[in-house]
XYZ file of C-alpha atoms in Angstrom:
651
model
C 90.536 -60.128 94.225
C 90.873 -59.051 97.525
C 94.059 -57.059 96.969
C 92.315 -55.826 93.593
C 89.287 -54.495 95.492
C 91.765 -52.981 98.289
C 93.282 -51.009 95.579
C 89.707 -49.969 94.550
C 88.823 -48.534 97.980
C 91.988 -46.554 97.598
C 90.589 -44.865 94.671
C 93.239 -46.072 92.057
C 90.060 -45.848 89.225
C 88.917 -42.273 90.703
C 91.800 -40.126 89.575
C 91.767 -36.635 91.211
C 92.834 -35.293 87.944
C 91.251 -36.382 84.483
C 92.990 -37.903 81.171
C 94.300 -35.907 78.419
C 90.842 -35.661 76.136
C 89.253 -34.801 79.748
C 91.083 -32.079 80.737
C 90.418 -30.063 77.232
C 86.534 -30.899 77.849
C 86.958 -29.166 81.010
C 89.018 -26.427 80.602
C 87.607 -25.676 76.739
C 85.152 -23.149 77.555
C 87.635 -21.037 79.289
C 90.125 -20.629 76.510
C 88.331 -17.518 75.084
C 88.524 -15.874 78.507
C 92.365 -16.325 78.908
C 94.381 -17.913 82.008
C 93.030 -17.964 85.332
C 95.404 -14.669 86.114
C 93.514 -13.105 83.710
C 91.149 -11.332 86.164
C 94.291 -10.560 88.204
C 95.774 -8.503 85.459
C 94.395 -5.134 87.187
C 96.841 -5.634 90.215
C 100.505 -5.754 90.402
C 102.588 -7.348 87.673
C 104.339 -9.262 90.114
C 101.237 -10.884 91.561
C 100.126 -11.979 88.097
C 103.317 -13.862 87.260
C 103.131 -15.236 90.596
C 99.639 -16.662 89.893
C 100.989 -17.599 86.628
C 103.878 -19.672 87.925
C 101.850 -21.059 90.536
C 99.133 -22.551 87.325
C 102.039 -23.134 85.516
C 103.708 -25.692 88.527
C 99.767 -26.910 89.450
C 99.667 -28.499 85.584
C 102.934 -29.883 85.535
C 102.454 -31.908 88.710
C 99.120 -32.972 87.272
C 100.222 -34.649 84.012
C 103.463 -36.298 86.454
C 100.624 -37.422 88.679
C 98.372 -39.196 85.719
C 101.641 -40.858 84.142
C 101.827 -42.658 87.347
C 98.178 -43.409 87.309
C 97.666 -44.347 83.842
C 100.418 -47.028 84.840
C 99.346 -48.529 87.929
C 95.944 -48.427 86.415
C 97.005 -50.724 83.389
C 98.611 -53.114 85.271
C 95.737 -53.569 87.852
C 93.198 -53.827 84.661
C 95.477 -56.486 82.956
C 95.076 -58.271 86.062
C 91.592 -58.473 86.742
C 90.722 -59.540 82.889
C 92.639 -62.739 83.586
C 90.076 -63.331 86.621
C 87.203 -62.552 84.945
C 84.634 -65.071 86.087
C 85.253 -68.285 83.249
C 81.469 -69.183 83.863
C 80.623 -65.636 83.074
C 82.682 -65.583 80.176
C 81.016 -68.504 78.508
C 77.686 -67.040 79.621
C 77.796 -63.589 78.106
C 73.802 -63.005 76.709
C 72.083 -65.261 79.040
C 68.871 -63.486 79.551
C 67.565 -62.482 82.869
C 63.580 -63.192 83.121
C 61.291 -60.839 85.117
C 60.754 -61.571 88.717
C 59.177 -59.903 91.756
C 61.069 -58.447 93.508
C 63.761 -57.796 90.807
C 65.705 -54.195 90.952
C 65.547 -52.770 86.852
C 65.797 -49.740 84.606
C 63.340 -48.788 82.279
C 62.155 -45.875 79.745
C 59.904 -43.625 80.807
C 59.523 -41.746 77.365
C 62.194 -40.978 74.886
C 63.599 -38.559 77.233
C 63.979 -40.115 80.902
C 64.930 -43.682 82.304
C 63.898 -44.586 85.769
C 65.033 -47.379 88.565
C 61.827 -49.629 89.761
C 61.246 -52.379 91.879
C 59.276 -55.420 89.699
C 56.005 -55.992 91.391
C 53.914 -58.524 89.820
C 52.871 -59.660 85.983
C 50.305 -57.358 84.376
C 48.616 -59.683 81.579
C 50.399 -61.848 79.649
C 53.996 -59.842 78.897
C 53.401 -56.956 80.743
C 54.840 -55.714 84.342
C 53.550 -53.341 87.326
C 56.489 -51.865 88.933
C 57.209 -49.227 91.743
C 59.348 -46.251 90.417
C 61.895 -44.229 92.098
C 59.417 -41.189 92.496
C 56.968 -43.524 94.071
C 54.625 -44.214 90.872
C 53.505 -47.731 90.298
C 52.751 -48.150 86.451
C 52.277 -50.896 83.904
C 55.442 -51.288 81.332
C 56.265 -53.317 78.412
C 59.170 -56.053 78.137
C 60.654 -53.775 75.103
C 60.639 -50.547 77.628
C 63.070 -52.500 80.014
C 66.670 -51.514 79.422
C 68.639 -53.213 82.339
C 68.056 -55.907 85.381
C 70.634 -55.077 88.222
C 72.079 -58.487 88.643
C 72.526 -59.989 92.152
C 69.115 -58.432 93.833
C 66.515 -60.956 94.707
C 64.094 -58.526 96.518
C 64.980 -54.995 96.663
C 62.983 -52.498 98.600
C 61.416 -49.576 96.709
C 62.248 -47.485 99.336
C 66.352 -47.881 98.667
C 65.883 -47.060 95.155
C 66.829 -43.401 95.814
C 70.090 -43.980 98.300
C 70.979 -46.613 95.337
C 71.152 -44.412 92.493
C 72.776 -41.471 94.037
C 75.750 -43.968 94.630
C 75.605 -45.007 91.125
C 75.810 -41.178 89.917
C 78.670 -41.071 92.562
C 80.901 -43.660 90.812
C 80.189 -42.056 87.499
C 83.732 -40.858 85.929
C 84.226 -40.957 82.305
C 87.471 -41.453 82.876
C 87.571 -44.796 83.539
C 86.193 -45.964 80.435
C 89.400 -44.466 78.602
C 91.534 -47.005 80.865
C 88.992 -49.878 80.236
C 89.110 -48.490 76.163
C 92.878 -48.814 76.252
C 93.411 -52.366 77.742
C 90.490 -54.153 75.771
C 91.791 -52.136 72.517
C 94.693 -53.570 72.905
C 93.999 -56.967 73.888
C 90.904 -56.967 70.641
C 88.218 -58.070 73.692
C 84.927 -57.141 73.717
C 83.098 -56.879 77.605
C 79.354 -57.474 79.175
C 78.567 -54.981 81.495
C 79.277 -56.874 84.492
C 83.041 -58.153 82.786
C 83.417 -54.432 82.601
C 82.246 -54.068 86.415
C 84.909 -56.533 87.567
C 87.394 -54.426 85.497
C 87.148 -50.862 86.825
C 85.742 -51.562 89.828
C 86.843 -55.280 91.009
C 83.362 -56.231 91.421
C 80.245 -57.520 89.874
C 77.968 -56.775 92.399
C 74.597 -54.849 91.996
C 75.777 -51.192 92.869
C 79.356 -51.384 90.529
C 77.700 -53.573 87.645
C 74.879 -50.436 87.304
C 77.391 -48.032 87.656
C 79.093 -49.698 84.201
C 76.033 -49.968 82.878
C 75.382 -46.474 83.200
C 78.655 -45.909 82.059
C 78.435 -47.488 79.211
C 74.827 -46.256 78.378
C 76.003 -42.473 78.313
C 79.023 -43.344 76.507
C 79.651 -41.934 73.323
C 83.118 -42.273 72.362
C 84.746 -45.567 73.512
C 82.191 -48.392 73.217
C 79.651 -49.647 70.518
C 77.159 -52.241 70.614
C 78.000 -55.729 68.961
C 74.993 -57.912 70.371
C 72.497 -57.473 72.374
C 69.975 -60.481 73.422
C 66.524 -59.131 75.754
C 67.882 -56.918 78.330
C 71.953 -57.822 78.007
C 74.499 -56.330 75.307
C 78.273 -57.469 74.349
C 80.338 -53.996 74.139
C 83.319 -53.886 71.811
C 86.309 -50.984 72.164
C 86.450 -48.339 69.008
C 88.864 -48.138 66.692
C 91.581 -45.461 67.860
C 90.657 -43.416 64.899
C 87.397 -43.032 65.025
C 87.615 -42.480 69.153
C 89.679 -39.633 68.205
C 86.918 -38.084 65.689
C 84.281 -38.908 67.908
C 85.994 -36.876 71.068
C 86.622 -34.232 68.393
C 83.074 -34.411 67.135
C 82.171 -34.350 71.203
C 83.978 -31.163 72.048
C 82.679 -29.645 68.705
C 79.175 -30.233 70.220
C 79.942 -29.580 73.860
C 81.223 -26.159 72.262
C 77.908 -25.536 70.606
C 75.557 -26.528 73.748
C 77.483 -24.484 75.720
C 77.279 -21.728 73.503
C 73.613 -22.360 73.056
C 73.087 -22.719 77.286
C 74.570 -19.121 76.981
C 72.200 -17.810 74.553
C 69.460 -19.346 77.435
C 70.587 -17.493 79.994
C 70.914 -14.258 78.100
C 67.421 -14.581 77.185
C 66.491 -15.504 81.060
C 68.583 -11.957 82.604
C 66.912 -9.938 79.385
C 63.584 -11.287 80.698
C 64.056 -11.188 83.986
C 64.850 -7.075 83.569
C 62.314 -3.857 83.670
C 61.689 -2.836 80.576
C 63.811 0.845 80.442
C 67.034 -1.509 80.937
C 65.643 -4.282 78.003
C 68.151 -3.837 75.190
C 66.748 -2.120 72.017
C 65.860 -4.246 68.808
C 69.136 -3.978 66.773
C 71.387 -4.918 69.420
C 69.808 -8.189 68.766
C 71.397 -8.462 65.415
C 74.929 -7.620 65.865
C 75.833 -11.269 66.607
C 75.062 -13.812 64.200
C 74.382 -16.872 65.957
C 71.737 -14.622 68.279
C 70.481 -13.179 65.695
C 69.834 -16.261 63.798
C 67.705 -17.606 66.667
C 66.086 -14.623 67.351
C 65.053 -14.822 63.464
C 63.684 -18.460 64.230
C 61.725 -17.453 66.733
C 60.156 -14.545 64.707
C 59.465 -16.758 61.979
C 58.223 -19.367 64.376
C 55.539 -16.381 65.789
C 53.942 -15.731 62.892
C 53.751 -19.100 61.434
C 56.673 -18.131 58.636
C 59.481 -20.594 59.342
C 61.580 -20.847 56.025
C 62.590 -24.267 56.480
C 62.800 -27.074 59.355
C 65.936 -25.756 60.689
C 64.147 -22.899 61.699
C 61.218 -24.633 63.313
C 63.494 -26.570 65.057
C 65.483 -23.970 66.744
C 62.339 -22.189 67.823
C 61.454 -24.869 69.510
C 64.469 -25.791 71.315
C 64.615 -22.468 72.707
C 61.067 -22.599 73.747
C 61.685 -25.852 75.564
C 64.795 -24.495 77.280
C 62.603 -21.346 78.720
C 59.861 -23.747 79.748
C 57.555 -22.493 77.323
C 54.956 -24.568 74.859
C 55.658 -25.110 71.521
C 53.416 -22.659 70.003
C 53.538 -19.560 68.165
C 51.908 -17.472 70.957
C 55.061 -18.520 73.260
C 57.171 -17.419 70.865
C 55.415 -14.186 70.813
C 55.504 -13.434 74.485
C 58.880 -14.536 75.187
C 59.736 -11.946 72.427
C 57.911 -9.607 74.008
C 58.933 -10.337 77.412
C 62.607 -9.618 76.119
C 61.900 -6.246 74.633
C 62.525 -7.702 70.567
C 58.222 -7.357 70.131
C 56.369 -4.333 71.578
C 53.755 -5.472 74.083
C 51.004 -4.468 71.261
C 52.964 -5.752 68.458
C 50.818 -6.238 65.029
C 51.713 -9.749 64.019
C 49.516 -9.029 60.810
C 51.786 -6.326 59.942
C 54.602 -9.345 59.865
C 52.741 -11.598 58.653
C 51.976 -9.780 55.430
C 55.315 -8.617 54.812
C 54.141 -5.154 55.191
C 57.434 -2.950 54.545
C 57.640 -0.578 57.492
C 61.364 0.406 56.928
C 63.096 2.171 53.752
C 66.422 1.214 52.957
C 69.616 3.371 53.375
C 69.789 3.494 49.784
C 66.292 4.838 49.138
C 66.480 7.201 51.990
C 69.718 8.447 50.471
C 68.001 8.640 46.971
C 65.103 10.566 48.024
C 67.512 12.936 50.231
C 69.457 13.583 46.670
C 65.588 14.491 45.392
C 65.159 17.200 47.817
C 68.481 18.940 47.468
C 68.157 19.205 43.308
C 66.109 22.126 43.373
C 65.185 21.683 39.114
C 61.728 21.917 38.173
C 61.016 20.752 34.624
C 57.918 22.212 34.616
C 59.167 25.980 36.270
C 58.295 27.808 32.855
C 54.573 26.793 32.698
C 53.540 27.069 36.151
C 50.787 29.197 36.889
C 50.734 31.067 39.837
C 48.152 30.370 42.096
C 48.843 32.028 45.315
C 46.207 34.546 45.466
C 43.695 31.734 45.901
C 42.162 30.423 49.218
C 43.662 27.206 49.623
C 41.608 24.487 51.799
C 43.429 21.105 52.687
C 40.714 18.968 54.075
C 41.788 15.377 55.464
C 41.799 13.458 58.498
C 42.771 14.488 61.926
C 45.733 12.112 62.290
C 46.870 12.693 58.566
C 50.707 13.248 58.345
C 50.573 13.475 54.000
C 48.323 16.148 52.538
C 48.536 16.132 49.174
C 45.528 17.150 47.667
C 43.397 20.437 48.321
C 40.667 22.794 47.189
C 39.677 26.355 45.852
C 36.551 27.954 44.881
C 34.877 30.861 43.642
C 31.724 32.024 42.138
C 31.455 33.728 38.599
C 30.126 36.970 37.495
C 26.904 35.033 36.538
C 26.650 32.687 39.105
C 28.316 29.513 37.725
C 30.515 28.117 40.070
C 34.498 27.300 39.470
C 36.410 24.965 41.302
C 40.286 24.492 41.504
C 41.674 20.904 42.845
C 45.103 21.029 43.553
C 46.893 17.846 44.012
C 50.845 17.996 45.057
C 52.760 17.394 42.023
C 55.311 14.291 42.974
C 56.679 14.082 39.297
C 58.428 17.109 40.650
C 60.742 14.502 41.984
C 60.202 11.242 41.057
C 60.445 10.246 37.769
C 58.628 6.784 36.380
C 61.683 3.968 36.571
C 63.646 5.780 39.024
C 64.775 3.549 42.021
C 61.953 5.933 44.430
C 59.461 4.780 42.208
C 59.850 0.909 41.926
C 59.962 0.896 45.486
C 56.664 2.820 45.711
C 55.462 0.892 43.226
C 56.401 -2.291 45.154
C 54.965 -0.474 47.992
C 51.598 0.196 45.863
C 50.027 2.438 48.889
C 50.821 4.049 52.054
C 49.446 2.341 55.494
C 48.079 4.031 58.200
C 47.375 2.198 60.832
C 45.723 3.193 64.600
C 49.494 3.333 65.655
C 51.421 4.409 63.284
C 51.653 5.572 59.063
C 53.848 3.499 56.828
C 54.635 5.718 53.966
C 54.696 4.539 49.920
C 57.987 7.005 50.139
C 60.591 7.781 52.794
C 59.176 10.023 55.091
C 61.699 13.203 54.271
C 60.331 13.055 50.576
C 56.650 12.238 51.483
C 56.007 14.232 54.287
C 57.889 17.448 52.822
C 58.382 17.764 49.237
C 55.367 15.743 48.379
C 52.875 17.095 51.034
C 51.146 20.745 50.254
C 52.414 22.621 53.605
C 50.281 25.545 54.864
C 51.768 28.782 54.252
C 54.662 27.658 52.129
C 54.668 27.714 48.150
C 53.962 24.113 46.797
C 54.059 22.913 43.159
C 50.913 21.094 42.550
C 48.517 20.077 39.275
C 45.438 21.622 38.969
C 42.453 20.819 37.631
C 40.046 23.955 36.973
C 36.747 22.951 36.642
C 33.432 25.336 35.902
C 30.299 23.681 36.630
C 26.823 24.608 34.898
C 23.756 25.287 37.724
C 22.546 21.682 36.870
C 26.003 20.247 38.136
C 27.569 19.262 34.829
C 30.773 20.586 33.910
C 30.584 23.462 31.266
C 34.502 23.529 30.972
C 38.172 22.198 32.364
C 41.861 22.928 32.529
C 44.654 21.119 33.620
C 48.189 23.238 34.183
C 50.858 22.971 35.981
C 50.662 25.776 39.119
C 52.171 27.251 42.532
C 49.969 27.241 45.495
C 50.113 28.763 49.320
C 48.043 26.797 51.031
C 45.795 28.753 53.564
C 44.051 26.289 56.026
C 44.859 22.867 57.048
C 41.538 21.607 58.012
C 39.989 18.328 59.843
C 36.629 16.864 58.362
C 35.210 17.920 61.686
C 36.454 21.136 61.695
C 35.427 22.087 58.113
C 31.722 20.924 58.989
C 32.050 23.139 62.075
C 33.284 26.102 60.239
C 29.967 25.617 57.635
C 27.753 25.793 60.831
C 28.975 28.782 61.629
C 28.489 30.167 58.352
C 30.983 32.758 58.962
C 30.997 35.617 55.973
C 34.906 35.419 55.821
C 34.765 31.631 54.841
C 32.568 32.451 51.711
C 34.901 29.895 49.658
C 34.079 26.947 52.197
C 30.359 27.678 51.551
C 31.065 27.673 47.780
C 32.834 24.283 48.135
C 30.023 22.575 49.768
C 27.503 23.758 47.250
C 29.702 22.432 44.398
C 30.169 19.434 46.557
C 26.406 19.079 46.383
C 26.222 19.453 42.385
C 29.136 17.304 41.402
C 30.000 14.386 43.936
C 33.330 13.415 42.620
C 35.434 14.247 39.625
C 38.773 12.488 38.691
C 41.137 13.110 35.287
C 44.087 10.094 35.781
C 48.760 9.800 33.970
C 48.090 13.811 32.972
C 51.643 15.192 33.081
C 52.280 12.937 30.123
C 49.416 15.190 28.532
C 50.332 18.361 29.470
C 54.371 17.965 28.193
C 52.739 17.313 24.455
C 54.782 13.733 25.101
C 53.005 10.317 24.704
C 51.683 8.748 28.321
C 55.275 6.607 29.867
C 52.683 3.482 30.422
C 51.070 1.737 27.577
C 47.763 0.619 28.384
C 48.703 -3.356 29.327
C 50.975 -1.897 31.269
C 48.950 0.326 33.221
C 46.653 -2.824 33.537
C 49.451 -4.402 35.128
C 50.411 -1.632 37.449
C 46.587 -1.459 38.701
C 46.353 -4.917 39.220
C 49.343 -4.933 41.853
C 48.224 -1.635 42.980
C 44.998 -3.511 43.756
C 46.179 -6.553 45.566
C 48.195 -4.454 47.725
C 45.455 -2.276 48.516
C 43.270 -5.093 49.447
C 45.834 -6.931 51.658
C 46.438 -3.152 53.258
C 42.347 -2.770 53.731
C 42.783 -6.114 55.634
C 45.318 -5.193 57.665
C 44.190 -1.596 59.032
C 40.351 -3.829 59.744
C 42.501 -6.272 61.675
C 44.202 -3.521 63.579
C 41.650 -1.336 64.158
C 39.821 -5.093 65.907
C 43.029 -5.318 68.293
C 42.796 -2.251 69.554
C 38.756 -2.103 70.103
C 39.035 -5.084 72.126
C 42.373 -3.727 74.322
C 40.103 -0.865 74.792
C 37.220 -3.002 75.494
C 39.877 -5.312 77.837
C 40.886 -2.266 79.987
C 37.196 -1.140 81.076
C 35.864 -1.786 84.555
C 34.545 -5.043 84.817
C 30.993 -3.712 85.438
C 30.785 -1.271 82.789
C 27.579 -2.152 80.443
C 27.102 -1.399 76.653
C 24.069 -0.460 74.515
C 24.140 -3.597 71.312
C 21.944 -3.679 68.859
C 20.749 -7.294 67.498
C 21.979 -7.462 63.413
C 20.489 -10.997 63.015
C 20.505 -14.385 64.480
C 23.392 -16.979 64.008
C 21.694 -20.603 65.182
C 19.377 -20.643 67.678
C 19.413 -17.304 70.392
C 23.228 -16.716 69.344
C 23.047 -13.616 67.799
C 25.250 -11.410 65.910
C 25.010 -7.726 67.418
C 26.757 -4.002 67.370
C 28.291 -2.416 70.109
C 26.895 0.817 69.479
C 29.787 2.826 71.611
C 32.541 1.501 69.384
C 31.120 0.378 66.248
C 32.267 -3.240 67.164
C 30.209 -6.496 65.398
C 30.280 -9.477 68.031
C 27.716 -12.760 69.264
C 26.040 -13.393 72.023
C 23.261 -15.479 73.400
C 20.001 -13.136 74.268
C 16.963 -14.549 75.687
C 13.386 -15.212 73.862
C 11.626 -12.812 72.923
C 14.505 -10.221 71.112
C 14.295 -9.333 67.282
C 16.191 -8.192 64.865
C 16.935 -4.209 65.390
C 15.930 -4.608 69.223
C 18.692 -3.477 71.687
C 20.102 -5.196 74.736
C 22.687 -4.222 77.508
C 25.360 -6.568 77.817
C 28.870 -6.737 79.704
C 32.269 -7.555 78.575
C 33.145 -11.236 80.432
C 36.541 -11.748 78.621
C 38.575 -9.981 75.966
C 41.904 -11.196 74.512
C 43.017 -8.807 71.200
C 46.013 -11.263 70.356
C 43.546 -14.268 69.782
C 40.469 -11.855 68.689
C 38.023 -13.062 70.800
C 35.286 -11.258 72.918
C 33.015 -12.773 74.996
C 29.567 -11.042 76.081
C 26.925 -11.916 78.310
C 23.431 -10.044 78.466
C 23.110 -7.837 81.348
C 19.785 -9.069 83.402
C 17.906 -6.259 84.865
C 15.889 -6.904 88.144
């Protein structure tokens, strides 16, 4: 036994190079990068060859040393198996009971095991223990995973040093050699027996080191029997070991690739905004894109399956973030995939923001087609003064007005509507896409059109000073505002003015003589609030309508549903930006608020008059509905739709 221990102290069982499968594990990650001489290829050719030769020679020496070492280990291990304590072999599963001063390993939680010293019983079954981190806690017997033998009164202060020494003994190749011997002799082992085989000792440190090797082993040994805190292990069949090694290699390759992804996220996260990669770059690698896609789905509570949810959770955990949707949003913002003010509702509602290449190409082809099926029937109305009036941020102008007074004093109004059927026919690919979207989306930060931009803002829009195809409805009004006569026809117009509602009102207020037509339009608006007529193109051509009544009802139902969705989106987007505006204001700024109603006790719904935003706040006794109160913003969180207001108490 002394000779065996002397051999052990000479590192016979701590080889300088790993066995073949261990070598594969260690060199596997670098194979895609080429041999070590790859980094020197920019130098002289002879330098590359000399490095390669040195590398080959070194590998030959390692292989030879491994063969010599394995032969010695095999012989020594055989001798040790013959020297196993007979009493230990007969009483392999005698259980150790918990006593004060024992050193034990216990499961703290699902991810951690700790070393601790038993202090005293806690109730009938539990024990108070002091762990390696200096904490004292009560544990259940089933939490104990190993009791270190040969120790009666261990000092808690020595746990860290003991644990480090055990870690220093962690050489997985030792298990490989023991497995070879035990498999050949068809023998099983306890932890202590394995310690005797590979370390030549069953003392505390060696036994615990053997326990660590077995508890972390996923390849060579399996538990045959367990009683209390002790187990008997058996060597796995060679075919099973070979398969497990293959699985381990594959698993480690996946884990390595995952860690590289985490490192990529951390690296990009630390970059300045202008240096972060563009959004489309994350889609180039399928594995990277799959994880980003999982994070995006997790951020908007739209995971397609458990795998996406699991992937996102793993990424967030590795990045040190909580497994919440808001954490995923923050991470995607930090790497530049999401803009800072990402509209999550836009994603949650599935509103399309881009058109496919196929649709864009089809739209471009329509623009290049100069034919006009209604060219012969179009009336030339380019002599009329045409006003297109819309909101300031409008990108698509699709209607305009003209007006004049007839000799008998009646008003004649022309309503010009951009003619979309000049380009899009019912049932075409562009029409079906527009039908799917239902409506264009106008948000504070962007516009998402039913049609591709080149079509919506080009051929389908009325453009100032240009000849534009339209469908015109002319209406003659009686002096009481009723319709005297009307006609509908195809036309060509030339828009004169593009006005906002504000600028049109200013022109009316100025009462300019040269803008008499605008005053006539205002007069007609007062006589007739609104008149609309719809599916007119088929009527003009003398053909039956393109849709039946039932089909039209179906289309209207889809469009109405989309419109409701878009209205909800517009409302939430407007709330977000109002909250963001309030968040950016100085803390000392105050706002006038109108009491709308009482919600509970003295909590009232208020209308912030400066921004037209409703919120709630506590107001003092004596305030009534309709009263004004001065408030200030305590907190504003746009992403969470939260606003805290506080009444300003006047001294």
